[in-house]
Short mmCIF file of C-alpha atoms in Angstrom, two decimals:
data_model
loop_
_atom_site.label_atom_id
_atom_site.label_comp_id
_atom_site.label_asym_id
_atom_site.label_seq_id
_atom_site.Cartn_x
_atom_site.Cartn_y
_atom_site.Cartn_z
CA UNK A 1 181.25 88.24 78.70
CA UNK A 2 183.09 85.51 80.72
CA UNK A 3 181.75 82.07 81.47
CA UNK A 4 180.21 82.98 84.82
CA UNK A 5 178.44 86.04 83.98
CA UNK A 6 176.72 83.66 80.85
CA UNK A 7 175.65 81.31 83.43
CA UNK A 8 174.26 83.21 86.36
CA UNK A 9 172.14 84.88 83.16
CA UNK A 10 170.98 81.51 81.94
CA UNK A 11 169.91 80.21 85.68
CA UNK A 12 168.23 83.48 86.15
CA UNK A 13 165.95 83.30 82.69
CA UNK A 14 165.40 79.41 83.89
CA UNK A 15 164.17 80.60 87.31
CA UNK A 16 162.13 83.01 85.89
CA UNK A 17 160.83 80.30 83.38
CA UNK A 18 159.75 78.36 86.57
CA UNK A 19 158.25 81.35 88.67
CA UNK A 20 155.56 82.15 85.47
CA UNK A 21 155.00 78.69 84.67
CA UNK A 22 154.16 77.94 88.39
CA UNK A 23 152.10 81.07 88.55
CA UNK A 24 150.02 80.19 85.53
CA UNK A 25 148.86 76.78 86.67
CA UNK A 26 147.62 78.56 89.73
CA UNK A 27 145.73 80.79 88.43
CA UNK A 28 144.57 79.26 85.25
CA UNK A 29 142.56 76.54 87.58
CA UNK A 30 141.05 79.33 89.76
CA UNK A 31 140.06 80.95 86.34
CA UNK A 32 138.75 77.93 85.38
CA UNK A 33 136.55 77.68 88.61
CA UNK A 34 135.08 81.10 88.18
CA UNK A 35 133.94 80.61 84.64
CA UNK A 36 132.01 77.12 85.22
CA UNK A 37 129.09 79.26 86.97
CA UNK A 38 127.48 82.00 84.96
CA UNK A 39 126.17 85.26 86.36
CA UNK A 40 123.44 85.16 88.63
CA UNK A 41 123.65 81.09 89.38
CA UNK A 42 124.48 79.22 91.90
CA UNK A 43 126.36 76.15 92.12
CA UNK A 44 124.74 73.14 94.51
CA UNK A 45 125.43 69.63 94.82
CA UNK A 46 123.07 67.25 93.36
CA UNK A 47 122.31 65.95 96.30
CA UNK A 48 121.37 69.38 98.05
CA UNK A 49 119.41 69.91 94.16
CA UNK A 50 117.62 66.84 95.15
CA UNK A 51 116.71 67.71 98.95
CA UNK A 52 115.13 70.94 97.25
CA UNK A 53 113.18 69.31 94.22
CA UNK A 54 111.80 66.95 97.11
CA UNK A 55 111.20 69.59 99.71
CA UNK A 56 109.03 71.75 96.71
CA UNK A 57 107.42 68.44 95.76
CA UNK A 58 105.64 68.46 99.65
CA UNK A 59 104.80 72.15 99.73
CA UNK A 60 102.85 71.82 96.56
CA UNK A 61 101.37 68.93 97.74
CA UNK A 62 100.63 70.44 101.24
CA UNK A 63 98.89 73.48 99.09
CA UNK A 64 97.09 71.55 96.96
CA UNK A 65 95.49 69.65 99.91
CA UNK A 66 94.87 73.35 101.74
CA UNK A 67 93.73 74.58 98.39
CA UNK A 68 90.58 71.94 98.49
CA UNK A 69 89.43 72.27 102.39
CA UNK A 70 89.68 75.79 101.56
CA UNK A 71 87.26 74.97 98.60
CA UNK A 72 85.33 72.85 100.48
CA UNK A 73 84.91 75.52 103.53
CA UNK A 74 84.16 78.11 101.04
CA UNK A 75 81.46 75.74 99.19
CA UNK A 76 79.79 74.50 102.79
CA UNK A 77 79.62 78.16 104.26
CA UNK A 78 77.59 79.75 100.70
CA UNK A 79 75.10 76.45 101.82
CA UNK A 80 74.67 77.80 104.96
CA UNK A 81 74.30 81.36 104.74
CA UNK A 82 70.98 82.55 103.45
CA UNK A 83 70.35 84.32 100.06
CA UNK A 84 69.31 88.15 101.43
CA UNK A 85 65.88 88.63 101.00
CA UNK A 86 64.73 90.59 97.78
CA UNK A 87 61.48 92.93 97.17
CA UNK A 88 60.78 94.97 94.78
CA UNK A 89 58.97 98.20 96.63
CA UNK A 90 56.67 100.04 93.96
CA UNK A 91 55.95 103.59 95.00
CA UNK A 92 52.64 105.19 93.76
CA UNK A 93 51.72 108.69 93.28
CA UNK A 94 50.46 110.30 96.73
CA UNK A 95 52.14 107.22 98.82
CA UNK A 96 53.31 109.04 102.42
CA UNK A 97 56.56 107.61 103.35
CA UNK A 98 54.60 106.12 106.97
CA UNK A 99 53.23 104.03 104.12
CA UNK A 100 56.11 102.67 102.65
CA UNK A 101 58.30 102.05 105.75
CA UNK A 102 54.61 100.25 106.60
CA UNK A 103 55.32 98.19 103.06
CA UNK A 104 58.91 97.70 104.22
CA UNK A 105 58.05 95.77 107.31
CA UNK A 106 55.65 94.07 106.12
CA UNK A 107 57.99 92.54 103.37
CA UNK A 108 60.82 91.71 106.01
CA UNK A 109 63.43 94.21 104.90
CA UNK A 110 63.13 96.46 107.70
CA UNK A 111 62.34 95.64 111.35
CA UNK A 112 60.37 98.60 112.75
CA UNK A 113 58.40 100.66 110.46
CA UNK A 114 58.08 103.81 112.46
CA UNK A 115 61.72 104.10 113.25
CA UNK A 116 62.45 104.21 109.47
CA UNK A 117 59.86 107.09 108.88
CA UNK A 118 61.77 108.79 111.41
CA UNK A 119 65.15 108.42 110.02
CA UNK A 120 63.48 109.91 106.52
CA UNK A 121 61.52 112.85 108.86
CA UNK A 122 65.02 113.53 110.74
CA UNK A 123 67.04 113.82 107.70
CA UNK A 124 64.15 115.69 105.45
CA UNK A 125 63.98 112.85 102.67
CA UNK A 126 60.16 112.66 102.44
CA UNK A 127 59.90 115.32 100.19
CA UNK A 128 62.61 114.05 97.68
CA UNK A 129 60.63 109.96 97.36
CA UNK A 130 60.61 109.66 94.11
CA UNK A 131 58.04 107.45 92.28
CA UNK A 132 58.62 104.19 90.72
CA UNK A 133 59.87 100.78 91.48
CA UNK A 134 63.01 99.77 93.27
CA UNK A 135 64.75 96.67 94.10
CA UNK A 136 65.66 96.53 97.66
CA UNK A 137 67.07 93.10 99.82
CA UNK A 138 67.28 93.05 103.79
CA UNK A 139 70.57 93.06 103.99
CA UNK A 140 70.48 96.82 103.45
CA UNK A 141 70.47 99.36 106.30
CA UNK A 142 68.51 102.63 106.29
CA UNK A 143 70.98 105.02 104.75
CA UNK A 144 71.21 102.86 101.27
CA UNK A 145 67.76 102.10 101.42
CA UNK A 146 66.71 105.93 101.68
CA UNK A 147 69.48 106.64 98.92
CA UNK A 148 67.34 104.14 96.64
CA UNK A 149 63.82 105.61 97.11
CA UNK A 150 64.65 109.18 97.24
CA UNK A 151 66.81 111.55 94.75
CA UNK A 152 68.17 114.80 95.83
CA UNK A 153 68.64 117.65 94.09
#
């Protein structure tokens, strides 16, 4: 080996040397950067962190104050609507149903007396009035006050 061939081999191992060093720093800050955030986070400024902690701080406030008009609605429409109108029908032995839509009527709960004997005559539910006492309010329309009174086999 000759002088020459011994140097060209030493400034190739120092370029080399340089090439991985300066490859290294580059990638050892970009490494660096990617293991700061953890998985499934995101990285903000505190200033944007602040924006958002503000901007949540409103909309709770916003549904708190929604939250009690809704309250209050909700509170000022159960005062205004009326309780429905209970009665408790007692049906005797030998009662015809003309009798108790009669009963009905007369309590409020239904508004024509004859029209609900028909609706028992049309759908054959005289026979099946059973005997006893049942709760019944107004706010109940033929059909569920028929189911209540009579029992089908």
């Amino acid at each position: 080996m000759n002088k020459q061939t011994t140097r060209a081999f030493a400034s190739g191992l120092l370029v080399s040397a340089i090439i991985l060093i300066c490859y290294n720093l580059m990638f050892e800050k970009k490494q660096a950067e990617t293991h700061t955030t953890k998985p499934n986070y995101v990285e903000i400024k505190e200033s944007e962190y602040e924006d958002l902690k503000q901007q949540a701080e409103n909309w709770q406030a916003q549904y708190e104050v929604l939250a009690a008009s809704s309250e209050t609605a909700k509170s000022t429409s159960n005062q205004n609507e009326p309780e429905p109108k209970k009665y408790q029908l007692k049906i005797v032995d030998g009662m015809s149903s003309k009798e108790i839509s009669i009963q009905l009527a007369d309590a409020g709960i239904i508004q024509d007396a004859e029209k609900f004997n028909r609706y028992l005559a049309k759908r054959k539910l005289q026979h099946y009035i059973q005997i006893g006492k049942f709760d019944i309010n107004d706010g109940m329309d033929y059909k569920q006050i028929a189911n209540v009174i009579t029992k089908k086999p």
